[in-house]
Structure formats: C-alpha cells, structure tokens
GROMACS .gro file of C-alpha atoms in nm:
model
  478
    1MET     CA    1   9.751   3.544  14.865
    2ASN     CA    2   9.861   3.899  14.938
    3PRO     CA    3  10.234   3.967  14.921
    4LEU     CA    4  10.415   4.051  15.244
    5GLY     CA    5  10.651   4.342  15.290
    6PRO     CA    6  11.029   4.304  15.291
    7VAL     CA    7  11.207   4.149  15.583
    8VAL     CA    8  11.439   4.379  15.775
    9GLN     CA    9  11.786   4.256  15.862
   10LEU     CA   10  11.929   4.381  16.191
   11TRP     CA   11  12.276   4.410  16.343
   12LEU     CA   12  12.306   4.519  16.706
   13SER     CA   13  12.578   4.637  16.945
   14THR     CA   14  12.545   4.729  17.311
   15ALA     CA   15  12.767   4.959  17.515
   16ASP     CA   16  12.829   4.688  17.775
   17GLY     CA   17  12.991   4.468  17.508
   18THR     CA   18  12.735   4.189  17.535
   19LEU     CA   19  12.655   4.231  17.166
   20ARG     CA   20  12.906   4.353  16.910
   21LEU     CA   21  12.765   4.391  16.561
   22ALA     CA   22  12.562   4.076  16.626
   23ARG     CA   23  12.314   3.964  16.361
   24GLN     CA   24  11.965   3.941  16.510
   25PRO     CA   25  11.654   3.762  16.382
   26ASP     CA   26  11.493   3.933  16.084
   27ILE     CA   27  11.201   4.164  16.148
   28GLU     CA   28  10.870   4.122  15.965
   29THR     CA   29  10.713   4.430  15.812
   30ASP     CA   30  10.358   4.539  15.747
   31VAL     CA   31  10.242   4.691  15.419
   32ASP     CA   32   9.963   4.933  15.487
   33GLU     CA   33   9.876   5.301  15.505
   34ALA     CA   34  10.020   5.367  15.849
   35SER     CA   35   9.938   5.717  15.966
   36SER     CA   36  10.250   5.790  16.169
   37ALA     CA   37  10.569   5.648  16.316
   38ASP     CA   38  10.860   5.758  16.530
   39VAL     CA   39  11.094   5.745  16.230
   40VAL     CA   40  10.947   5.829  15.890
   41ILE     CA   41  11.183   5.778  15.594
   42ASP     CA   42  11.123   5.957  15.265
   43THR     CA   43  11.357   5.842  14.988
   44ARG     CA   44  11.230   6.116  14.757
   45LYS     CA   45  11.418   6.370  14.968
   46THR     CA   46  11.791   6.316  14.922
   47TYR     CA   47  12.096   6.493  15.057
   48GLN     CA   48  12.468   6.427  15.006
   49SER     CA   49  12.609   6.118  14.837
   50ILE     CA   50  12.852   5.916  15.046
   51VAL     CA   51  13.216   5.869  14.950
   52GLY     CA   52  13.300   5.640  15.240
   53PHE     CA   53  13.459   5.570  15.575
   54GLY     CA   54  13.818   5.513  15.677
   55ALA     CA   55  14.111   5.553  15.914
   56ALA     CA   56  14.460   5.697  15.907
   57LEU     CA   57  14.752   5.475  15.820
   58THR     CA   58  14.989   5.679  16.035
   59ASP     CA   59  15.360   5.597  16.052
   60SER     CA   60  15.289   5.424  16.384
   61SER     CA   61  15.008   5.214  16.238
   62ALA     CA   62  15.214   5.120  15.932
   63TRP     CA   63  15.519   5.034  16.144
   64LEU     CA   64  15.314   4.804  16.368
   65ILE     CA   65  15.147   4.636  16.072
   66GLN     CA   66  15.475   4.577  15.890
   67ASN     CA   67  15.693   4.490  16.190
   68LYS     CA   68  15.475   4.337  16.460
   69LEU     CA   69  15.248   4.115  16.251
   70SER     CA   70  15.338   3.797  16.069
   71GLU     CA   71  15.253   3.780  15.701
   72GLN     CA   72  14.943   3.579  15.787
   73GLN     CA   73  14.838   3.820  16.064
   74ARG     CA   74  14.897   4.121  15.840
   75GLY     CA   75  14.688   3.975  15.560
   76ALA     CA   76  14.407   3.890  15.801
   77LEU     CA   77  14.400   4.241  15.948
   78LEU     CA   78  14.408   4.426  15.616
   79ASN     CA   79  14.138   4.199  15.473
   80ASP     CA   80  13.927   4.255  15.783
   81VAL     CA   81  13.966   4.633  15.771
   82PHE     CA   82  13.950   4.698  15.395
   83GLY     CA   83  13.766   4.389  15.273
   84PRO     CA   84  13.390   4.355  15.227
   85SER     CA   85  13.145   4.210  15.477
   86PRO     CA   86  13.201   4.057  15.725
   87GLY     CA   87  13.493   4.302  15.739
   88LEU     CA   88  13.480   4.675  15.801
   89ASP     CA   89  13.481   4.749  15.427
   90LEU     CA   90  13.666   5.079  15.478
   91ASN     CA   91  13.736   5.260  15.154
   92MET     CA   92  13.918   5.573  15.276
   93VAL     CA   93  14.269   5.619  15.418
   94ARG     CA   94  14.446   5.924  15.555
   95LEU     CA   95  14.823   5.954  15.516
   96THR     CA   96  15.058   6.202  15.679
   97ILE     CA   97  15.300   6.393  15.457
   98GLY     CA   98  15.608   6.357  15.674
   99ALA     CA   99  15.590   6.291  16.047
  100SER     CA  100  15.298   6.344  16.283
  101ASP     CA  101  15.280   6.284  16.657
  102PHE     CA  102  15.219   5.920  16.563
  103SER     CA  103  15.560   5.868  16.406
  104LEU     CA  104  15.869   5.713  16.558
  105GLN     CA  105  16.072   6.028  16.493
  106PRO     CA  106  16.021   6.374  16.337
  107TYR     CA  107  16.098   6.423  15.967
  108THR     CA  108  15.972   6.580  15.646
  109LEU     CA  109  16.031   6.479  15.286
  110ASP     CA  110  16.292   6.752  15.228
  111ASP     CA  111  16.520   6.771  15.530
  112VAL     CA  112  16.856   6.942  15.486
  113PRO     CA  113  17.130   7.038  15.736
  114PHE     CA  114  17.046   7.328  15.967
  115GLY     CA  115  17.114   7.658  15.791
  116ASP     CA  116  17.077   7.512  15.441
  117THR     CA  117  16.780   7.564  15.212
  118ASP     CA  118  16.648   7.370  14.913
  119PRO     CA  119  16.414   7.593  14.708
  120SER     CA  120  16.440   7.365  14.404
  121LEU     CA  121  16.348   7.061  14.618
  122GLN     CA  122  16.645   6.863  14.490
  123HIS     CA  123  16.659   6.669  14.817
  124PHE     CA  124  16.290   6.574  14.816
  125ASN     CA  125  16.248   6.200  14.881
  126VAL     CA  126  16.010   5.951  15.038
  127SER     CA  127  16.278   5.717  15.171
  128ALA     CA  128  16.130   5.738  15.522
  129ASN     CA  129  15.811   5.574  15.390
  130LEU     CA  130  15.965   5.295  15.184
  131HIS     CA  131  15.978   5.032  15.459
  132ASP     CA  132  15.641   5.084  15.629
  133VAL     CA  133  15.381   5.321  15.483
  134ILE     CA  134  15.425   5.247  15.113
  135PRO     CA  135  15.433   4.865  15.149
  136ALA     CA  136  15.131   4.874  15.381
  137MET     CA  137  14.945   5.093  15.132
  138HIS     CA  138  15.028   4.852  14.849
  139GLU     CA  139  14.881   4.564  15.050
  140ALA     CA  140  14.571   4.769  15.142
  141LEU     CA  141  14.518   4.863  14.777
  142ALA     CA  142  14.550   4.498  14.681
  143VAL     CA  143  14.252   4.429  14.909
  144ASN     CA  144  14.055   4.734  14.790
  145PRO     CA  145  14.190   4.904  14.475
  146GLN     CA  146  13.922   5.174  14.509
  147LEU     CA  147  14.064   5.327  14.829
  148ARG     CA  148  14.026   5.705  14.848
  149ILE     CA  149  14.341   5.850  15.006
  150ILE     CA  150  14.354   6.188  15.182
  151ALA     CA  151  14.700   6.326  15.262
  152SER     CA  152  14.789   6.598  15.515
  153PRO     CA  153  15.123   6.752  15.625
  154TRP     CA  154  15.199   6.827  15.990
  155SER     CA  155  15.497   7.049  15.915
  156ALA     CA  156  15.667   7.216  15.624
  157PRO     CA  157  16.042   7.143  15.601
  158ALA     CA  158  16.225   7.334  15.875
  159TRP     CA  159  16.407   7.556  15.627
  160MET     CA  160  16.071   7.699  15.511
  161LYS     CA  161  15.962   7.803  15.863
  162THR     CA  162  16.006   8.096  16.098
  163SER     CA  163  16.122   7.857  16.373
  164GLU     CA  164  16.372   7.672  16.149
  165ASN     CA  165  16.236   7.367  16.330
  166LEU     CA  166  15.966   7.108  16.262
  167ILE     CA  167  15.816   7.192  16.601
  168GLY     CA  168  15.652   7.535  16.621
  169GLY     CA  169  15.670   7.827  16.384
  170ALA     CA  170  15.484   7.944  16.075
  171LEU     CA  171  15.548   7.915  15.702
  172LEU     CA  172  15.763   8.197  15.566
  173GLU     CA  173  15.583   8.388  15.291
  174GLN     CA  174  15.890   8.370  15.067
  175TYR     CA  175  15.853   7.991  15.052
  176GLU     CA  176  15.480   7.966  14.977
  177SER     CA  177  15.534   7.865  14.615
  178ASN     CA  178  15.801   7.612  14.721
  179TYR     CA  179  15.565   7.465  14.977
  180ALA     CA  180  15.295   7.422  14.714
  181GLN     CA  181  15.546   7.249  14.490
  182TYR     CA  182  15.649   7.027  14.784
  183LEU     CA  183  15.288   6.907  14.811
  184VAL     CA  184  15.262   6.856  14.436
  185LYS     CA  185  15.584   6.650  14.436
  186TYR     CA  186  15.432   6.433  14.709
  187VAL     CA  187  15.122   6.371  14.497
  188ASP     CA  188  15.330   6.292  14.188
  189THR     CA  189  15.579   6.071  14.374
  190TYR     CA  190  15.313   5.867  14.549
  191ARG     CA  191  15.130   5.824  14.222
  192SER     CA  192  15.453   5.690  14.070
  193TYR     CA  193  15.447   5.426  14.346
  194GLY     CA  194  15.093   5.329  14.247
  195ILE     CA  195  14.930   5.519  14.533
  196PRO     CA  196  14.684   5.782  14.397
  197ILE     CA  197  14.603   6.075  14.626
  198PHE     CA  198  14.230   6.149  14.618
  199ALA     CA  199  14.246   6.469  14.825
  200LEU     CA  200  14.501   6.697  14.985
  201THR     CA  201  14.493   6.944  15.273
  202LEU     CA  202  14.752   7.219  15.311
  203GLN     CA  203  14.816   7.169  15.680
  204ASN     CA  204  14.690   6.955  15.963
  205GLU     CA  205  14.532   7.175  16.232
  206PRO     CA  206  14.669   7.503  16.095
  207GLY     CA  207  14.538   7.703  16.391
  208PHE     CA  208  14.724   7.496  16.651
  209VAL     CA  209  15.099   7.499  16.712
  210PRO     CA  210  15.196   7.195  16.922
  211VAL     CA  211  15.503   7.203  17.144
  212THR     CA  212  15.586   6.831  17.152
  213TYR     CA  213  15.548   6.725  16.789
  214PRO     CA  214  15.562   6.874  16.436
  215GLY     CA  215  15.316   7.150  16.348
  216THR     CA  216  15.293   7.473  16.150
  217GLU     CA  217  15.072   7.777  16.185
  218LEU     CA  218  14.903   7.857  15.855
  219SER     CA  219  14.655   8.146  15.857
  220ALA     CA  220  14.338   8.164  15.649
  221ASP     CA  221  14.489   8.443  15.435
  222GLN     CA  222  14.800   8.238  15.371
  223ARG     CA  223  14.604   7.923  15.283
  224ALA     CA  224  14.387   8.119  15.040
  225ARG     CA  225  14.691   8.274  14.876
  226ILE     CA  226  14.877   7.944  14.838
  227ILE     CA  227  14.571   7.773  14.690
  228ALA     CA  228  14.481   8.057  14.455
  229GLN     CA  229  14.829   8.134  14.324
  230TYR     CA  230  15.023   7.809  14.343
  231LEU     CA  231  14.864   7.481  14.454
  232GLY     CA  232  14.530   7.516  14.277
  233PRO     CA  233  14.673   7.591  13.931
  234ALA     CA  234  14.941   7.322  13.969
  235LEU     CA  235  14.692   7.046  14.052
  236ALA     CA  236  14.427   7.162  13.804
  237SER     CA  237  14.625   7.027  13.510
  238ARG     CA  238  14.670   6.677  13.654
  239LYS     CA  239  14.437   6.393  13.559
  240PRO     CA  240  14.277   6.260  13.762
  241ARG     CA  241  14.282   6.579  13.964
  242THR     CA  242  14.362   6.561  14.333
  243LEU     CA  243  14.096   6.746  14.532
  244ILE     CA  244  14.189   7.031  14.766
  245LEU     CA  245  14.024   7.047  15.110
  246ASP     CA  246  14.063   7.352  15.332
  247TRP     CA  247  14.091   7.384  15.710
  248ASP     CA  248  14.155   7.027  15.845
  249HIS     CA  249  14.082   7.136  16.200
  250ASN     CA  250  13.807   7.152  16.462
  251TRP     CA  251  13.435   7.224  16.436
  252ASP     CA  252  13.462   7.525  16.669
  253GLU     CA  253  13.607   7.770  16.413
  254PRO     CA  254  13.383   7.767  16.104
  255GLU     CA  255  13.490   8.125  16.035
  256GLN     CA  256  13.827   7.989  15.921
  257PRO     CA  257  13.703   7.794  15.616
  258LEU     CA  258  13.431   8.055  15.557
  259SER     CA  259  13.705   8.317  15.523
  260VAL     CA  260  13.904   8.109  15.274
  261LEU     CA  261  13.597   8.018  15.069
  262ALA     CA  262  13.500   8.386  15.056
  263ASP     CA  263  13.809   8.442  14.840
  264PRO     CA  264  13.682   8.364  14.486
  265ASP     CA  265  14.033   8.305  14.350
  266ALA     CA  266  14.095   8.035  14.609
  267ALA     CA  267  13.740   7.898  14.619
  268ARG     CA  268  13.746   7.800  14.253
  269TYR     CA  269  14.009   7.537  14.336
  270ILE     CA  270  13.867   7.421  14.671
  271ASP     CA  271  13.646   7.112  14.663
  272GLY     CA  272  13.547   7.098  15.027
  273VAL     CA  273  13.630   7.141  15.393
  274ALA     CA  274  13.803   6.892  15.623
  275TRP     CA  275  13.696   6.884  15.986
  276HIS     CA  276  13.820   6.740  16.318
  277CYS     CA  277  13.600   6.647  16.612
  278TYR     CA  278  13.792   6.763  16.918
  279ARG     CA  279  13.616   7.094  16.983
  280GLY     CA  280  13.279   7.232  16.879
  281GLY     CA  281  13.001   7.033  16.714
  282PRO     CA  282  12.919   6.902  16.365
  283GLY     CA  283  12.660   7.175  16.316
  284ALA     CA  284  12.954   7.382  16.189
  285GLN     CA  285  12.951   7.164  15.879
  286THR     CA  286  12.593   7.268  15.806
  287GLN     CA  287  12.679   7.634  15.870
  288VAL     CA  288  12.950   7.622  15.602
  289HIS     CA  289  12.732   7.410  15.371
  290ARG     CA  290  12.456   7.669  15.380
  291ALA     CA  291  12.700   7.944  15.289
  292PHE     CA  292  12.875   7.737  15.019
  293PRO     CA  293  12.645   7.448  14.920
  294GLY     CA  294  12.874   7.344  14.635
  295LYS     CA  295  13.159   7.255  14.872
  296ASP     CA  296  13.177   6.910  15.032
  297ALA     CA  297  13.241   6.821  15.396
  298TYR     CA  298  13.469   6.547  15.525
  299VAL     CA  299  13.565   6.456  15.880
  300THR     CA  300  13.934   6.374  15.840
  301GLU     CA  301  14.032   6.309  16.202
  302CYS     CA  302  13.873   6.196  16.525
  303SER     CA  303  14.034   5.976  16.788
  304GLY     CA  304  13.900   5.778  17.076
  305GLY     CA  305  14.105   5.706  17.386
  306ASP     CA  306  14.121   5.643  17.757
  307TRP     CA  307  13.952   5.958  17.885
  308ALA     CA  308  13.640   6.067  18.069
  309TYR     CA  309  13.360   5.967  17.834
  310GLY     CA  310  13.554   5.653  17.751
  311ASP     CA  311  13.507   5.512  18.103
  312THR     CA  312  13.203   5.318  17.983
  313GLY     CA  313  13.334   5.266  17.634
  314GLU     CA  314  13.310   5.481  17.324
  315LEU     CA  315  13.059   5.291  17.114
  316LEU     CA  316  12.776   5.538  17.175
  317TRP     CA  317  12.978   5.859  17.138
  318PHE     CA  318  13.135   5.760  16.808
  319SER     CA  319  12.814   5.614  16.667
  320ARG     CA  320  12.599   5.908  16.775
  321ASP     CA  321  12.815   6.223  16.801
  322LEU     CA  322  13.067   6.158  16.524
  323LEU     CA  323  12.918   5.928  16.263
  324LEU     CA  324  12.543   5.982  16.288
  325ALA     CA  325  12.563   6.355  16.362
  326GLY     CA  326  12.846   6.412  16.117
  327LEU     CA  327  12.647   6.250  15.837
  328ARG     CA  328  12.331   6.439  15.929
  329ASN     CA  329  12.541   6.753  15.888
  330TRP     CA  330  12.650   6.685  15.529
  331ALA     CA  331  12.971   6.483  15.574
  332ARG     CA  332  13.044   6.276  15.263
  333GLY     CA  333  13.318   6.079  15.436
  334ILE     CA  334  13.439   6.021  15.791
  335VAL     CA  335  13.794   5.911  15.872
  336TYR     CA  336  13.911   5.792  16.214
  337TRP     CA  337  14.260   5.876  16.338
  338ASN     CA  338  14.500   5.582  16.392
  339LEU     CA  339  14.404   5.259  16.222
  340ALA     CA  340  14.613   5.058  16.467
  341LEU     CA  341  14.812   5.127  16.785
  342ASP     CA  342  14.980   4.898  17.035
  343GLU     CA  343  14.886   4.814  17.392
  344HIS     CA  344  15.068   5.128  17.512
  345HIS     CA  345  14.871   5.364  17.280
  346GLY     CA  346  15.174   5.403  17.058
  347PRO     CA  347  15.435   5.417  16.933
  348HIS     CA  348  15.429   5.795  16.908
  349PHE     CA  349  15.646   6.104  16.915
  350GLY     CA  350  15.490   6.350  17.160
  351GLY     CA  351  15.122   6.431  17.139
  352CYS     CA  352  14.845   6.205  17.262
  353THR     CA  353  14.950   5.944  17.517
  354SER     CA  354  14.609   5.776  17.556
  355CYS     CA  355  14.467   5.756  17.202
  356ASN     CA  356  14.315   5.435  17.070
  357GLY     CA  357  14.342   5.281  16.727
  358LEU     CA  358  14.041   5.124  16.562
  359VAL     CA  359  14.227   4.807  16.658
  360THR     CA  360  14.500   4.733  16.911
  361ILE     CA  361  14.798   4.523  16.806
  362ASP     CA  362  14.976   4.339  17.084
  363SER     CA  363  15.341   4.423  17.014
  364ARG     CA  364  15.457   4.093  17.167
  365THR     CA  365  15.224   3.845  16.999
  366GLY     CA  366  15.066   4.031  16.707
  367GLU     CA  367  14.720   3.955  16.843
  368VAL     CA  368  14.463   4.204  16.716
  369SER     CA  369  14.173   4.324  16.931
  370ARG     CA  370  13.886   4.537  16.801
  371ASN     CA  371  13.795   4.846  16.998
  372ASP     CA  372  13.457   5.014  17.047
  373GLU     CA  373  13.541   5.258  16.767
  374TYR     CA  374  13.580   4.964  16.527
  375TYR     CA  375  13.223   4.853  16.591
  376ALA     CA  376  13.086   5.209  16.574
  377PHE     CA  377  13.235   5.248  16.227
  378ALA     CA  378  13.124   4.899  16.124
  379HIS     CA  379  12.758   4.990  16.185
  380PHE     CA  380  12.797   5.238  15.898
  381SER     CA  381  13.085   5.127  15.674
  382ARG     CA  382  12.961   4.770  15.622
  383PHE     CA  383  12.617   4.878  15.508
  384VAL     CA  384  12.629   5.233  15.368
  385LEU     CA  385  12.808   5.179  15.036
  386PRO     CA  386  12.997   5.436  14.828
  387GLY     CA  387  12.748   5.628  14.616
  388ALA     CA  388  12.465   5.591  14.869
  389PHE     CA  389  12.252   5.897  14.937
  390ARG     CA  390  12.147   6.016  15.276
  391VAL     CA  391  11.768   6.039  15.270
  392GLN     CA  392  11.511   6.220  15.479
  393SER     CA  393  11.431   6.062  15.815
  394THR     CA  394  11.242   6.238  16.090
  395ALA     CA  395  11.449   6.327  16.392
  396THR     CA  396  11.351   6.160  16.717
  397ASP     CA  397  11.407   6.269  17.075
  398LYS     CA  398  11.433   6.125  17.425
  399GLY     CA  399  11.779   5.982  17.363
  400ILE     CA  400  11.696   5.819  17.029
  401GLU     CA  401  11.886   5.943  16.721
  402ASN     CA  402  11.880   5.811  16.365
  403VAL     CA  403  12.011   5.861  16.012
  404ALA     CA  404  11.898   5.687  15.692
  405PHE     CA  405  12.047   5.611  15.350
  406GLN     CA  406  11.956   5.448  15.022
  407ASN     CA  407  12.229   5.252  14.846
  408ALA     CA  408  12.253   5.341  14.479
  409SER     CA  409  12.378   4.996  14.380
  410ASP     CA  410  12.074   4.793  14.484
  411GLY     CA  411  11.819   5.041  14.624
  412SER     CA  412  11.841   4.897  14.975
  413ILE     CA  413  11.758   5.118  15.274
  414VAL     CA  414  11.997   5.149  15.568
  415LEU     CA  415  11.877   5.297  15.895
  416VAL     CA  416  12.115   5.344  16.190
  417VAL     CA  417  11.955   5.416  16.527
  418VAL     CA  418  12.126   5.491  16.859
  419ASN     CA  419  11.948   5.448  17.191
  420SER     CA  420  12.144   5.645  17.453
  421ASN     CA  421  11.893   5.573  17.729
  422LYS     CA  422  11.959   5.343  18.022
  423ASP     CA  423  11.642   5.151  17.944
  424ALA     CA  424  11.502   4.980  17.636
  425ARG     CA  425  11.293   5.190  17.398
  426ARG     CA  426  11.046   5.071  17.137
  427ILE     CA  427  11.049   5.260  16.809
  428SER     CA  428  10.824   5.244  16.505
  429VAL     CA  429  10.961   5.296  16.154
  430MET     CA  430  10.776   5.375  15.832
  431GLN     CA  431  10.906   5.402  15.475
  432GLY     CA  432  10.633   5.444  15.217
  433LYS     CA  433  10.377   5.176  15.298
  434ILE     CA  434  10.634   4.962  15.479
  435SER     CA  435  10.635   4.974  15.858
  436PHE     CA  436  10.784   4.781  16.149
  437GLU     CA  437  10.856   4.815  16.519
  438TYR     CA  438  11.150   4.713  16.734
  439ALA     CA  439  11.248   4.742  17.101
  440LEU     CA  440  11.601   4.881  17.114
  441PRO     CA  441  11.802   4.755  17.413
  442SER     CA  442  11.942   5.015  17.650
  443ARG     CA  443  12.255   5.200  17.536
  444SER     CA  444  12.267   5.031  17.198
  445VAL     CA  445  12.339   5.087  16.829
  446ALA     CA  446  12.124   4.918  16.565
  447THR     CA  447  12.164   4.899  16.187
  448PHE     CA  448  11.849   4.800  15.997
  449VAL     CA  449  11.870   4.704  15.628
  450TRP     CA  450  11.587   4.619  15.387
  451ASP     CA  451  11.501   4.612  15.019
  452PRO     CA  452  11.185   4.818  14.970
  453ASN     CA  453  11.108   4.635  14.645
  454GLN     CA  454  11.115   4.289  14.800
  455THR     CA  455  10.785   4.110  14.835
  456GLU     CA  456  10.702   3.744  14.883
  457SER     CA  457  10.404   3.528  14.966
  458THR     CA  458  10.337   3.386  15.311
  459TRP     CA  459  10.418   3.036  15.183
  460VAL     CA  460  10.751   3.140  15.029
  461ARG     CA  461  10.845   3.317  15.348
  462PHE     CA  462  10.755   3.012  15.556
  463ILE     CA  463  10.978   2.790  15.342
  464ARG     CA  464  11.266   3.040  15.354
  465ARG     CA  465  11.237   3.073  15.731
  466TYR     CA  466  11.243   2.697  15.766
  467PHE     CA  467  11.568   2.657  15.577
  468GLU     CA  468  11.727   2.962  15.743
  469LYS     CA  469  11.652   2.820  16.084
  470ALA     CA  470  11.786   2.481  15.981
  471ALA     CA  471  12.107   2.645  15.860
  472GLY     CA  472  12.142   2.844  16.182
  473THR     CA  473  12.155   3.182  16.009
  474HIS     CA  474  12.007   3.357  16.311
  475ASN     CA  475  12.271   3.250  16.559
  476THR     CA  476  12.428   3.549  16.736
  477VAL     CA  477  12.773   3.620  16.599
  478LYS     CA  478  13.036   3.826  16.773
   0.00000   0.00000   0.00000
C-alpha cells in the first residue's frame, strides 16, 4: 500500500469575527509530480532566521496588569500572552527607558531639580519602575525565561537637552557621553534585577519631536557619533552583549539608517535597524538590507486603533501589511505597541487617544478581551518558532498574499495566507512532491502547518481519523 502525504493542519480567522484562530479539519495531500501551483514552496532557498514576535510592556500596560487584575487574572493573561500554544507564545518585549506617551506621568531615570545637572549620574534610579514594570517583567519571565527584551528611551533627562524639558528639544552635544552612560546604566541596572536587555535603541522616533509627550530629536550624525565613540565600546565588553539597533522610526526615511550605517566606526557596533509602521512601506527594510546585508531588521513598534481602516477591523491589515509583508522584507522580529490598554485606550500621557492594545483590560472588572491584532499576531507567533527560517514561496496576486517558513526544531512547514478579496478564493500549494488545495473564505487569514517527512498508510490514517473524530478534535474553537 502506497504511503500518503502528510496531513495539513489549518487555523482560520475571518475579518467579520465569525472565526478567530479556529482549528479546521485537516487537509489531505497528494504526493506526485505536480507541474504547477499557485504557491510553490522551496525549502532549499532560505532567507532570514526568525527571532520572534512580541509587544511593548509600556508603563500603562504594566500598571493595568499590576493594578487592575487579580492575581488569578494576571497569571491567566501572562500565561496566555507569553505561554505556548494555545497561547500567543510571544517571546519578545519592548520596554521604555523612562516615560512614553503611554505612561501615567512624564519622567526619566535621572531627574533633578530644574537648573541642576548630574553628569556623574549619581541620581540615576529605577524607582518609578519598581511597582509596575519590573514586577510584571518578573512574572512574564517566569512564564517564558527566554524573552528577548528591546529597550528604547523617549527622552534624555531634561538637563541634557536644549529645551531643559522632557517635551521637545534635542540632546546637547556636551552630554553625548553622559547619555551613552545613562543607557549603559539602564542595561546594567535591569540586569541586576534579573531582566536582561537583548537590544537597545538610542532614541524612539529620533526624527519626530512630539508636543504632548516626551521626545528628543537625535540626528543621524549624532547617533553615529554616540554609537562609535561611547555606547558601542561600552557595550562591547559586556557578556552577553546587548545589541544596538539604529533608527527606531518609520519606513519612509531609509536614508536615515543608511547614513548611520555608512559610518564604518558606528556600523561596526550596530547589529540592525529598528522600524515603525506608521509611514512608508516595509520595502524600506529590503532597501537597507541590500545595502548592508549583514545588518538585521526588526519592527519595534506598530499600533492598531480606532481609525479609518479599523472600521471593519484590523485583522487583515496587521496580518498582511505588517506581519506578512514585514517578514517578506527581512524582519527577524516584529513587536506590537501596547500589550494591554483599558476600555478608554489608556491610561496615557498625551499622544495617541485611540490606540488599541493587543488585549483590552476592563478597568472595572479586570475582564480581558482579545482584539483583532491579537489574532493577527497569533497566526504567526503560535506556529513560527524562534530559529525558523523564512523559505522561498512564490508570490501570488489578485488579493492573495503568502509567506512560508520552516521550523528548525522539527522541520515543519508553516504557510500563512491572506485573502483580502470579498469572495472566496481557491488556492493550490506545492512543496516538493506534496500538494494540496483549499478554498480560502473571503477576507480571511489562514495558517497551514505540516511535516513534510510524515507519511502513513491509508489504513493507519483511517484509524487515526476515526479516533480523532470520536474525540472531537475537529470541533471549531474560538
């Protein structure tokens, strides 16, 4: 009896919310010499390895988690977000160094009275984080000790800035070495609390100076100088070494990181480029990759919210335009903005008044609801494991996009497909001699998973199907 090809597992979400990461019946495959297919996967052609997926534990998120959830609710949420399947299985976190717009009040880690300075950083402290951020991080690390943490400052201490204020202004050149040391002290202090910093950026959105929340202008020349002369050498001697990522801003200005990476003294210490999604497109990541193929790409911030393209939900945009397109353009990791916000899109200090968290915490009851962005990330984070490689898959058209991976741990193939059309579309998939077809519902996201080395006889498959059906394994789960 000839062996049959592997079965394909399928999880499906639809933009109308009818299905949300719902397990569907397995798909049978054929093993033959198919001549063509809509999506052809070639595992011999590999691209970047995947570090992971995550969200920012902003001050607001940490405060809600620590103050608006019971111990049982908090444990359930953190296990759902950072735990393995059926959770999100996130393995990246972004932290803010000092306050962001999603803090309850503005602060840095070295605030002194107006007119005073502190070049020796004697007043450096993380007391503002001791009640919310640090305890929440300890609990998250207890769920997943392998979390990769990226940290970004919104503002240098006011005494280092031209504005002498956390809002507005630029970093004074005379304090560049002190600012580098400020970032190093953050890395060392957090490590002393058992929170290792995987990567660091010099400044969140250095080309944008907000008027309602902390921010600092930091030019490409200044970033290159700080990295080359101060921050790079200081971090190079630490083991394990914290990575340095440049830019940490939108896709629409690739010339910014290109300029910094063109400085060989700075580039030797720079491990990659951090990107945000709010302007431009992810093709900028490929532009920089082609110029500097040894430097990695990470998307470190992207938020959903109640705005125009969110009228019909944000499942498709985040699945297609952020995650799928970001990964097709060399991203090794993608991090959402707020992990959790309340029913009023907060709390926050200035900034975005309509942003969503991956989840919403009801500030009165502690009830947690999962947003569209949660399910978009889940279609990737639950199945594409750290160390997986993106592999070649032919691009499709007519509103059908895809990206494929092979997990290094077990060799399984993961294919994510987005159907943006208002009608169902049938696609055919081929990987080696394995092929299958499936009719994607309208406006849907599908994750297909299979083991290319799995074979079984017709009889074995019949017996397995019998017991699976008896156990109800194909019931739709929301």
